mmCIF file of C-alpha atoms in Angstrom:
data_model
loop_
_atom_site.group_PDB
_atom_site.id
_atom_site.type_symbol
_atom_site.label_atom_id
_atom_site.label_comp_id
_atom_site.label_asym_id
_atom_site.label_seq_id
_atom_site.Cartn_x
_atom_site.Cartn_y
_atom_site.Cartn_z
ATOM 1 C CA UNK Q 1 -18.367 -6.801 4.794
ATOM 2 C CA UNK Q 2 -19.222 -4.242 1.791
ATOM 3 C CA UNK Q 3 -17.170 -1.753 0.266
ATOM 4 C CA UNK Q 4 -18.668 1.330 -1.629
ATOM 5 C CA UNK Q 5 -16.339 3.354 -4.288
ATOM 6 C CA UNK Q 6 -17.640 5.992 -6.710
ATOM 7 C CA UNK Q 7 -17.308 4.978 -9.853
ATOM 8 C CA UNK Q 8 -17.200 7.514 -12.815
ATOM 9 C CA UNK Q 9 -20.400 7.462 -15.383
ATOM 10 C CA UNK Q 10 -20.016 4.529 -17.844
ATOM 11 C CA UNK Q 11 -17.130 2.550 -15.942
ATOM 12 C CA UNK Q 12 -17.142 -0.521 -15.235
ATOM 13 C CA UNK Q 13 -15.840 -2.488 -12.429
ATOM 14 C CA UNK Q 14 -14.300 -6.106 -12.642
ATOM 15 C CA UNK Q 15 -13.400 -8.666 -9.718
ATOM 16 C CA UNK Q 16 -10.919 -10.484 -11.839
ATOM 17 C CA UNK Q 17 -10.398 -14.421 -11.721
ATOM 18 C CA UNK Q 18 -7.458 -14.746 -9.467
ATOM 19 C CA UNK Q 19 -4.209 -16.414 -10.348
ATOM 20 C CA UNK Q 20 -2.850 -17.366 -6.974
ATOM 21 C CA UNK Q 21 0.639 -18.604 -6.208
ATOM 22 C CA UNK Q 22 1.811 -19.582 -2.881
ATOM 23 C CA UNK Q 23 5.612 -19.538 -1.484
ATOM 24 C CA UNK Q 24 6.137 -22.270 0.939
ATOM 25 C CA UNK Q 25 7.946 -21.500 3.936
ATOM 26 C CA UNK Q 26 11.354 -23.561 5.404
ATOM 27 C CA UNK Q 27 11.132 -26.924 7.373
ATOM 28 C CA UNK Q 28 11.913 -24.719 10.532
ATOM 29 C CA UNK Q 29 10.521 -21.489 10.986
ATOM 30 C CA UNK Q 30 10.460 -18.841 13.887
ATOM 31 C CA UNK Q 31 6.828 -17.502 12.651
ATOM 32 C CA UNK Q 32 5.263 -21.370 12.225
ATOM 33 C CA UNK Q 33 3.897 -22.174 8.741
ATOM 34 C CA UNK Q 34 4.414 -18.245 7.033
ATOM 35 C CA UNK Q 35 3.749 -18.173 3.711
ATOM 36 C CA UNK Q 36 3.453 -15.458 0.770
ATOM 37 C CA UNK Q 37 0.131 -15.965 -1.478
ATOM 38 C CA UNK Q 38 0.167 -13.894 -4.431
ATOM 39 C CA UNK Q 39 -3.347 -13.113 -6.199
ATOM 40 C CA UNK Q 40 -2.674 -12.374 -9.557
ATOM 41 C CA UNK Q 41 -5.597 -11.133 -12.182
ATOM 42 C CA UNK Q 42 -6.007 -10.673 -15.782
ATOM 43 C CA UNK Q 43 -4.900 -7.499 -17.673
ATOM 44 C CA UNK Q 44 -7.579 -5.167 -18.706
ATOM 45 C CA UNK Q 45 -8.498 -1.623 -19.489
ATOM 46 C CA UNK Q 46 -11.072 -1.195 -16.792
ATOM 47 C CA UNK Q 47 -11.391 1.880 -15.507
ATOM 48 C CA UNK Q 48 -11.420 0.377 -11.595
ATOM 49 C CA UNK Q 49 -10.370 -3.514 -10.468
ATOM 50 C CA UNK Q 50 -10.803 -4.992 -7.412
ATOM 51 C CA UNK Q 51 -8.752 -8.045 -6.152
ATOM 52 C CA UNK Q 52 -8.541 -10.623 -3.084
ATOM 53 C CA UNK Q 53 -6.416 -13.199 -1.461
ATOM 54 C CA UNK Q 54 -7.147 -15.729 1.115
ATOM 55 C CA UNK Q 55 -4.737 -17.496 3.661
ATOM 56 C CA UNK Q 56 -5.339 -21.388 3.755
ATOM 57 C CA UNK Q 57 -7.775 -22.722 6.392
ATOM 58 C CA UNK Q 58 -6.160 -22.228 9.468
ATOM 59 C CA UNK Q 59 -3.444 -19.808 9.182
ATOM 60 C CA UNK Q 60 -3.921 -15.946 9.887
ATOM 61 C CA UNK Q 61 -2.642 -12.458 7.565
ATOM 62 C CA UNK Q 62 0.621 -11.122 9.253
ATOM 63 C CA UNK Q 63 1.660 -9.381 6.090
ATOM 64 C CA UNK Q 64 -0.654 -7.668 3.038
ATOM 65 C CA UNK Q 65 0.215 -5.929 -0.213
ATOM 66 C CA UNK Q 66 -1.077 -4.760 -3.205
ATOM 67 C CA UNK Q 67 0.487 -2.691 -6.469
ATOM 68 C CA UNK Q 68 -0.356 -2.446 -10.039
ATOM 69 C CA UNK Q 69 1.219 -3.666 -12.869
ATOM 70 C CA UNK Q 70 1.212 -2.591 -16.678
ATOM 71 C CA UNK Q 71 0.497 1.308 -16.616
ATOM 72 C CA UNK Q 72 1.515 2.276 -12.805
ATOM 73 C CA UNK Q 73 1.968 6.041 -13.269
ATOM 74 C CA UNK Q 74 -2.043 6.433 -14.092
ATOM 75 C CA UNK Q 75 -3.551 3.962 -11.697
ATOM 76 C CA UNK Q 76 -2.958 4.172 -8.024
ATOM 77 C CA UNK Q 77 -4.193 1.611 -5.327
ATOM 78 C CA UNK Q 78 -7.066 3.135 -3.511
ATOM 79 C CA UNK Q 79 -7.831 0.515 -0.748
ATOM 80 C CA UNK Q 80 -5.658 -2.071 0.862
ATOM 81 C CA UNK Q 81 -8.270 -3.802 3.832
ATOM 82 C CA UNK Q 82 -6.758 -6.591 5.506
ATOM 83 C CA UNK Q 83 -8.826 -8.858 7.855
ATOM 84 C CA UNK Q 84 -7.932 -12.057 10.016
ATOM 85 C CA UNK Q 85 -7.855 -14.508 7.056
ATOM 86 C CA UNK Q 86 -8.085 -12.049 3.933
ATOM 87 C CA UNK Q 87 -6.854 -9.111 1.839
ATOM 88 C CA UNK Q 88 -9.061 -7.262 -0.472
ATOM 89 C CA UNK Q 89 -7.497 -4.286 -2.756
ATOM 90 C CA UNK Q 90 -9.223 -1.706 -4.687
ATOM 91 C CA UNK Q 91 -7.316 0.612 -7.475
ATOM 92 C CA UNK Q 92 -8.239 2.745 -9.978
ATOM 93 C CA UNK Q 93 -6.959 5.002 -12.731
ATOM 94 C CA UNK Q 94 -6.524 8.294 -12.289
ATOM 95 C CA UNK Q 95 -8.407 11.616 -13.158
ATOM 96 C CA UNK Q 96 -6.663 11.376 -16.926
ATOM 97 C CA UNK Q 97 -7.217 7.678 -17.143
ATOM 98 C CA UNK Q 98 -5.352 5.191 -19.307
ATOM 99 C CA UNK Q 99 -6.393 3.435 -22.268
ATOM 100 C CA UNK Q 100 -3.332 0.746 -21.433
ATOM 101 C CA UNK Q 101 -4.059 -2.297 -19.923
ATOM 102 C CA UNK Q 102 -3.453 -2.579 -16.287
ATOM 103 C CA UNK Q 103 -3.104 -5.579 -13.804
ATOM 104 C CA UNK Q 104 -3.769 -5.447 -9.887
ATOM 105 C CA UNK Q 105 -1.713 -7.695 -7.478
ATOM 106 C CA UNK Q 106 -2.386 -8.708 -4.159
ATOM 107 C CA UNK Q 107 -0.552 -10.305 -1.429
ATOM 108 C CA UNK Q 108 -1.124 -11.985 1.320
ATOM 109 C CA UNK Q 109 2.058 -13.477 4.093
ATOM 110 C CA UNK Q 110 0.163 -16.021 5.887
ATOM 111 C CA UNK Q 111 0.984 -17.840 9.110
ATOM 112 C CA UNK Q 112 -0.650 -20.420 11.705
ATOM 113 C CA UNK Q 113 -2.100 -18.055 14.537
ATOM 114 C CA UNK Q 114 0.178 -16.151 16.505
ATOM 115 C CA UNK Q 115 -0.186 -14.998 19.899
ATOM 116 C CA UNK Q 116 -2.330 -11.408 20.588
ATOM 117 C CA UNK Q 117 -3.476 -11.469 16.564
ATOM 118 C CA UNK Q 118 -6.066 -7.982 15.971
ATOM 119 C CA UNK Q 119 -7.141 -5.515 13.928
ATOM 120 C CA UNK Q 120 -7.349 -1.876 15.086
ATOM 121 C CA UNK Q 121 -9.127 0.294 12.692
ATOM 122 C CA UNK Q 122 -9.241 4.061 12.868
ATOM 123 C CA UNK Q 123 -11.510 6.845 10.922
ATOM 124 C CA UNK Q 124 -11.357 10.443 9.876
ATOM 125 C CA UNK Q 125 -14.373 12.479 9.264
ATOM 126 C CA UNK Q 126 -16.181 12.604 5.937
ATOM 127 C CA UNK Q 127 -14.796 16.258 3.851
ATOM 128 C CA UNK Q 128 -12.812 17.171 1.303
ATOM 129 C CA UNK Q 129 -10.007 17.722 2.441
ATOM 130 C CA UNK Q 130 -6.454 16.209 2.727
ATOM 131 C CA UNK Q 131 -6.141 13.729 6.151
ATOM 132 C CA UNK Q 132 -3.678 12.020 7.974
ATOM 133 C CA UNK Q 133 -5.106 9.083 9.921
ATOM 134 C CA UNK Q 134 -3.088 7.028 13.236
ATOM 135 C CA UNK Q 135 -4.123 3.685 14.128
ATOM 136 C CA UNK Q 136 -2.195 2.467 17.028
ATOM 137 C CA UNK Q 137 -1.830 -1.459 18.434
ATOM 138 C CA UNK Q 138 -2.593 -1.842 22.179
ATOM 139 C CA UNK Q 139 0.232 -1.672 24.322
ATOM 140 C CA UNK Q 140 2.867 -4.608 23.887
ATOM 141 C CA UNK Q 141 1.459 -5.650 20.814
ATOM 142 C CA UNK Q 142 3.536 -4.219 17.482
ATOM 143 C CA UNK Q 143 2.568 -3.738 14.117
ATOM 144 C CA UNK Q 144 2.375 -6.104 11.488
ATOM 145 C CA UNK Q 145 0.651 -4.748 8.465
ATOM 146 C CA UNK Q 146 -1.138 -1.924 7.791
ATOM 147 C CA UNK Q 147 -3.736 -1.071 5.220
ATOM 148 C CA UNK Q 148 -6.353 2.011 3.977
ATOM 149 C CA UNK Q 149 -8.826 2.844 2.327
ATOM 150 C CA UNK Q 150 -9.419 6.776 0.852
ATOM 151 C CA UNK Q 151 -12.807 6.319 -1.245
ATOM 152 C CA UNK Q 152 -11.340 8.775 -3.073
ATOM 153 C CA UNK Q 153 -11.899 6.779 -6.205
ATOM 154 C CA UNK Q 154 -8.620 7.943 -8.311
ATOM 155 C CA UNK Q 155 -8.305 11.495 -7.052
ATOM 156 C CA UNK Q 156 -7.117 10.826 -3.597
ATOM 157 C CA UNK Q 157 -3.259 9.761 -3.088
ATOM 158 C CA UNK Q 158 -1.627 7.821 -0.395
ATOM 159 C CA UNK Q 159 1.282 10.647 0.266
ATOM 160 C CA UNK Q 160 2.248 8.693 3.096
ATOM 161 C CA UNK Q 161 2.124 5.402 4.770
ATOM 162 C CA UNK Q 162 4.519 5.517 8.213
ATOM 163 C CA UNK Q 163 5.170 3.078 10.255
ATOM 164 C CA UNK Q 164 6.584 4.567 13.935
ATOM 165 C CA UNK Q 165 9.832 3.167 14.551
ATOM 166 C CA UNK Q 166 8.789 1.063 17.558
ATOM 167 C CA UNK Q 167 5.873 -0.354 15.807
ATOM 168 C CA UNK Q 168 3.424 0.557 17.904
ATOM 169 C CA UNK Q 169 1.336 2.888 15.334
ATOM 170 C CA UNK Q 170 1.266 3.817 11.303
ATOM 171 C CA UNK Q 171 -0.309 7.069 10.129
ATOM 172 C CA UNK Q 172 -1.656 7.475 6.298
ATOM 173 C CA UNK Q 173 -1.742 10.595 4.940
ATOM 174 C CA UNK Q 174 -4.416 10.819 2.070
ATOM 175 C CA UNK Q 175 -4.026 13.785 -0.452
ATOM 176 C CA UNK Q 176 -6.114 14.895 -3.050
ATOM 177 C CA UNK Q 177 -4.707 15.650 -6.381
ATOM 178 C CA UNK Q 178 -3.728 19.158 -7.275
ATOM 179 C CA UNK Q 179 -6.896 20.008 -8.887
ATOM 180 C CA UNK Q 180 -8.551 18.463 -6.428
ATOM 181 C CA UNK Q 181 -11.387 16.384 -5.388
ATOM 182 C CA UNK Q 182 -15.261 17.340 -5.731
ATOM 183 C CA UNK Q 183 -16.167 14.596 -3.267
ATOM 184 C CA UNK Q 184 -16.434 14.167 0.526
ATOM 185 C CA UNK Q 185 -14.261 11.171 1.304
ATOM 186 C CA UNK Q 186 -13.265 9.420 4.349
ATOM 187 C CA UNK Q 187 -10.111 8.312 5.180
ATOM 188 C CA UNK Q 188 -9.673 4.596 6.984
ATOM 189 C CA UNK Q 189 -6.672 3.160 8.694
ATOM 190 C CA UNK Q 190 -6.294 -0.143 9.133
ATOM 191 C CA UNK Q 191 -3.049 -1.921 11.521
ATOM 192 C CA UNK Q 192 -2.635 -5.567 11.889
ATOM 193 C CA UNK Q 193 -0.979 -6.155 15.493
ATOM 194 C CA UNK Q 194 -0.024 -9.139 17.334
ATOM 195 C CA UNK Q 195 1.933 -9.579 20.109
ATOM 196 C CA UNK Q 196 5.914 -9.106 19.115
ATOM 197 C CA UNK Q 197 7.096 -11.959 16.873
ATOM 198 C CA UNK Q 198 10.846 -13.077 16.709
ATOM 199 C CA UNK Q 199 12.973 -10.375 14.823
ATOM 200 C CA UNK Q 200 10.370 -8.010 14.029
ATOM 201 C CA UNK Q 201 11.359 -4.777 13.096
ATOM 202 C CA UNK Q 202 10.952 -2.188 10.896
ATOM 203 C CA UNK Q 203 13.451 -0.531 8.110
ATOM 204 C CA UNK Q 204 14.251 2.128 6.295
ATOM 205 C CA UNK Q 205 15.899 3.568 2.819
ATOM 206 C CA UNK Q 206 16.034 7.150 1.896
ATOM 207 C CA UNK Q 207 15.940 8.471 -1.720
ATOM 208 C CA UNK Q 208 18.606 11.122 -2.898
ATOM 209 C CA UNK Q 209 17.217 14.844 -2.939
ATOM 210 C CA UNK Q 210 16.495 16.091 -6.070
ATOM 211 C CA UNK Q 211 13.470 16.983 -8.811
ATOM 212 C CA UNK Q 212 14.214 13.289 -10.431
ATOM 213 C CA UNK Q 213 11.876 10.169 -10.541
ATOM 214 C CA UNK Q 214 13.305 7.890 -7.886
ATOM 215 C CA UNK Q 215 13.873 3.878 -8.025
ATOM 216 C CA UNK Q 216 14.945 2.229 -5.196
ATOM 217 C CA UNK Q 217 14.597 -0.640 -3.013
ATOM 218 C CA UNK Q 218 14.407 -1.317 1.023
ATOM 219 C CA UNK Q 219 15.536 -4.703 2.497
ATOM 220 C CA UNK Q 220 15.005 -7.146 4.769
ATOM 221 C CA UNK Q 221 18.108 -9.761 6.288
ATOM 222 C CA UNK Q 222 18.367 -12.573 3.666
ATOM 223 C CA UNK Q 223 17.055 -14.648 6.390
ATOM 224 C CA UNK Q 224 14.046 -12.768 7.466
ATOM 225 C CA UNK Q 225 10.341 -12.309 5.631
ATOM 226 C CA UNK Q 226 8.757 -9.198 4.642
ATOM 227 C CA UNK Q 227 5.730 -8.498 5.726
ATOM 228 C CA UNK Q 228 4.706 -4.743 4.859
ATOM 229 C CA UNK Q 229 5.770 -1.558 3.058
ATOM 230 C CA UNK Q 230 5.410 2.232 3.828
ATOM 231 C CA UNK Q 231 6.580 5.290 2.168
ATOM 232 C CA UNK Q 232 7.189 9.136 2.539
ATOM 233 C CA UNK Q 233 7.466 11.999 0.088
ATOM 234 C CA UNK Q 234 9.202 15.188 1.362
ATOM 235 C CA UNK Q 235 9.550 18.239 -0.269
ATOM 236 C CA UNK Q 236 11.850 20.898 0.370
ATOM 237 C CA UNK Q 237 12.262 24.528 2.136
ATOM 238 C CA UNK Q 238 8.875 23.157 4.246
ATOM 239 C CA UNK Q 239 6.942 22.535 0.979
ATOM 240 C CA UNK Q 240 5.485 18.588 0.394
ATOM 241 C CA UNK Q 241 3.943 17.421 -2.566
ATOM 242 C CA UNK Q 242 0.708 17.255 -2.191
ATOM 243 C CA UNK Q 243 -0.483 14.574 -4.633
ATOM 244 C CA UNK Q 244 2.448 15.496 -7.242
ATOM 245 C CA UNK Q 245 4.542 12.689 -6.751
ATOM 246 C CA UNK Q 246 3.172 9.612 -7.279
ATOM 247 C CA UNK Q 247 4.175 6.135 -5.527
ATOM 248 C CA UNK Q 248 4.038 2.274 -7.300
ATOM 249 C CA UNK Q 249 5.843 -0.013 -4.946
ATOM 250 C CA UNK Q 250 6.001 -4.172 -5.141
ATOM 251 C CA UNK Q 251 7.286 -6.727 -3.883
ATOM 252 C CA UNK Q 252 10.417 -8.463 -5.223
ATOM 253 C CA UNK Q 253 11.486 -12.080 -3.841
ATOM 254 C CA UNK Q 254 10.357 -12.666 -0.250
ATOM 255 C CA UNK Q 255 12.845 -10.362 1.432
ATOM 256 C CA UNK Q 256 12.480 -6.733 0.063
ATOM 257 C CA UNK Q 257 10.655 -4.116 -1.938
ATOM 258 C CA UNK Q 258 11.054 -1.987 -4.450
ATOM 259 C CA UNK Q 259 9.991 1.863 -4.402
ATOM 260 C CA UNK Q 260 9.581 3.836 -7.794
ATOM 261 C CA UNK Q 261 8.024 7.785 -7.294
ATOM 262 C CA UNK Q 262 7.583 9.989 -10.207
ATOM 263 C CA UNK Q 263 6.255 13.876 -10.340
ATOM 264 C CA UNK Q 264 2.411 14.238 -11.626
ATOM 265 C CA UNK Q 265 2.367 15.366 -15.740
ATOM 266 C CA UNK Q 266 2.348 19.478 -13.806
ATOM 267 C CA UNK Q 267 5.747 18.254 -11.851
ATOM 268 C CA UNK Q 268 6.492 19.546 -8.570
ATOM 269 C CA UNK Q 269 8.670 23.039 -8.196
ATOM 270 C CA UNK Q 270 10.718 21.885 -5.302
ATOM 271 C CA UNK Q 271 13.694 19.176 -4.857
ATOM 272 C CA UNK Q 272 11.795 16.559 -2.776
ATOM 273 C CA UNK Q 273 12.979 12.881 -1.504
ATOM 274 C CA UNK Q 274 11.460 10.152 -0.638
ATOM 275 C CA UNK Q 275 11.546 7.555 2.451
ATOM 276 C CA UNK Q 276 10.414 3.739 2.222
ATOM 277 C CA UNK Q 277 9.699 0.987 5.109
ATOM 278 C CA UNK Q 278 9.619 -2.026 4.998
ATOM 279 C CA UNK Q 279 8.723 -4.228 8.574
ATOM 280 C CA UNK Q 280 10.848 -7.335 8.738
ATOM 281 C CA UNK Q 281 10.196 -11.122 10.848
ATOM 282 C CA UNK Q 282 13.109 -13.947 11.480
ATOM 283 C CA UNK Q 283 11.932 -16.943 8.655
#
């Protein structure tokens, strides 16, 4: 499969050499032989990175992640594409740039093949303009994962990433910064269903309302495995931000996430909170 992202004049684009780390699961486990692989690359000042993880020979993606590290409020992950054995992430800085260093992590939960595994993918038309994209599992299957891709190099934001609370669909709402975007872009959704695995469900935290940066995390049970985040920013008296508040979320332990969201450097004239998912499996 190829990828295509527009790359500014004079920036380079590097497919670091991969650290990867894998988390073993427990002698017994209701989703047989899950496991978390972590892909972790070098720190540079690239203007774009691309990164990859594979599951071992035999086992399948249930879960997928990706989130920078170093400079998060200037780089934002453009492309999260998950396939049956694979994740492949895309980020880049944004309109301002950086001249920090910046890392791009990828993960991967891994698992011998359960029943109904697929991928549904699901398209918008090429414009610029802000889109929200649905792709929904056939019925009795649930989500699993989802991932995107904007091709919005680093002037498109993912506002939104919602999971429906049966897990049966996830939309992702692409927004273009507040100066906007020159470019047509598309706007791909991509969900990861299977049919429903023991203790899957989905979960929620909600942010206080204010004009603040938020930090905060969502959870799994200590006894069940993460497989996937989402998030929502919501602005009030009817008002969202449309790519003013920024998201960085990652992974923490095998159980839960952590959410951070900040306003853009022109800050956002409205109290606004924010909502994050995270879908959960029995270890």
């Amino acid at each position: 499969m190829r990828f295509t992202m527009p790359l500014r004049p004079k920036l380079s684009l590097l497919l670091a050499a991969a650290t990867v780390l894998a988390v073993a699961p427990p002698a017994s486990a209701a989703v047989p032989g899950d496991e978390l692989i972590v892909s972790s690359g070098g720190w540079t000042s690239y203007h774009n990175r691309i990164g990859s993880v594979s599951c071992p020979a035999g086992k399948q993606v249930i879960g997928a992640f990706a989130y920078p590290r170093g400079n998060r409020r200037d780089v934002l992950v453009t492309a999260l594409i998950p396939s049956a054995t694979s994740v492949v992430a895309m980020a880049s800085e944004d309109e301002d740039g950086t001249d920090d260093e910046w890392g791009l992590i990828v993960e991967a939960v891994c698992a011998l093949p359960v029943p109904g595994h697929m991928i549904v993918t699901a398209s918008s038309d090429t414009t610029s303009s802000n889109k929200q994209v649905r792709a929904t599992c056939p019925p009795g299957k649930k989500l699993l994962t989802a991932g995107w891709n904007t091709q919005g190099a680093g002037q498109v934001h993912v506002n939104q990433i919602a999971q429906s609370a049966d897990l049966a669909s996830v939309a992702v709402t692409g927004m273009e910064d507040p100066d906007g975007y020159a470019r047509d872009w598309r706007l791909t959704t991509y969900a990861v269903c299977s049919d429903p695995l023991p203790g899957q469900e989905m979960r929620t935290a909600t942010s206080v309302v204010d004009r603040s940066d938020k930090l905060f995390d969502v959870r799994c049970e200590s006894d069940q495995r993460r497989l996937s985040a989402g998030w929502s920013f919501i602005g009030t008296a009817g008002v969202s931000p449309a790519g003013q508040v920024l998201p960085t979320i990652w992974g923490s332990g095998t159980s839960w996430f952590e959410l951070q969201a900040w306003e853009d450097d022109d800050g956002f004239a409205h109290d606004w909170y924010a909502i994050a998912r995270v879908v959960c499996v029995d270890r």
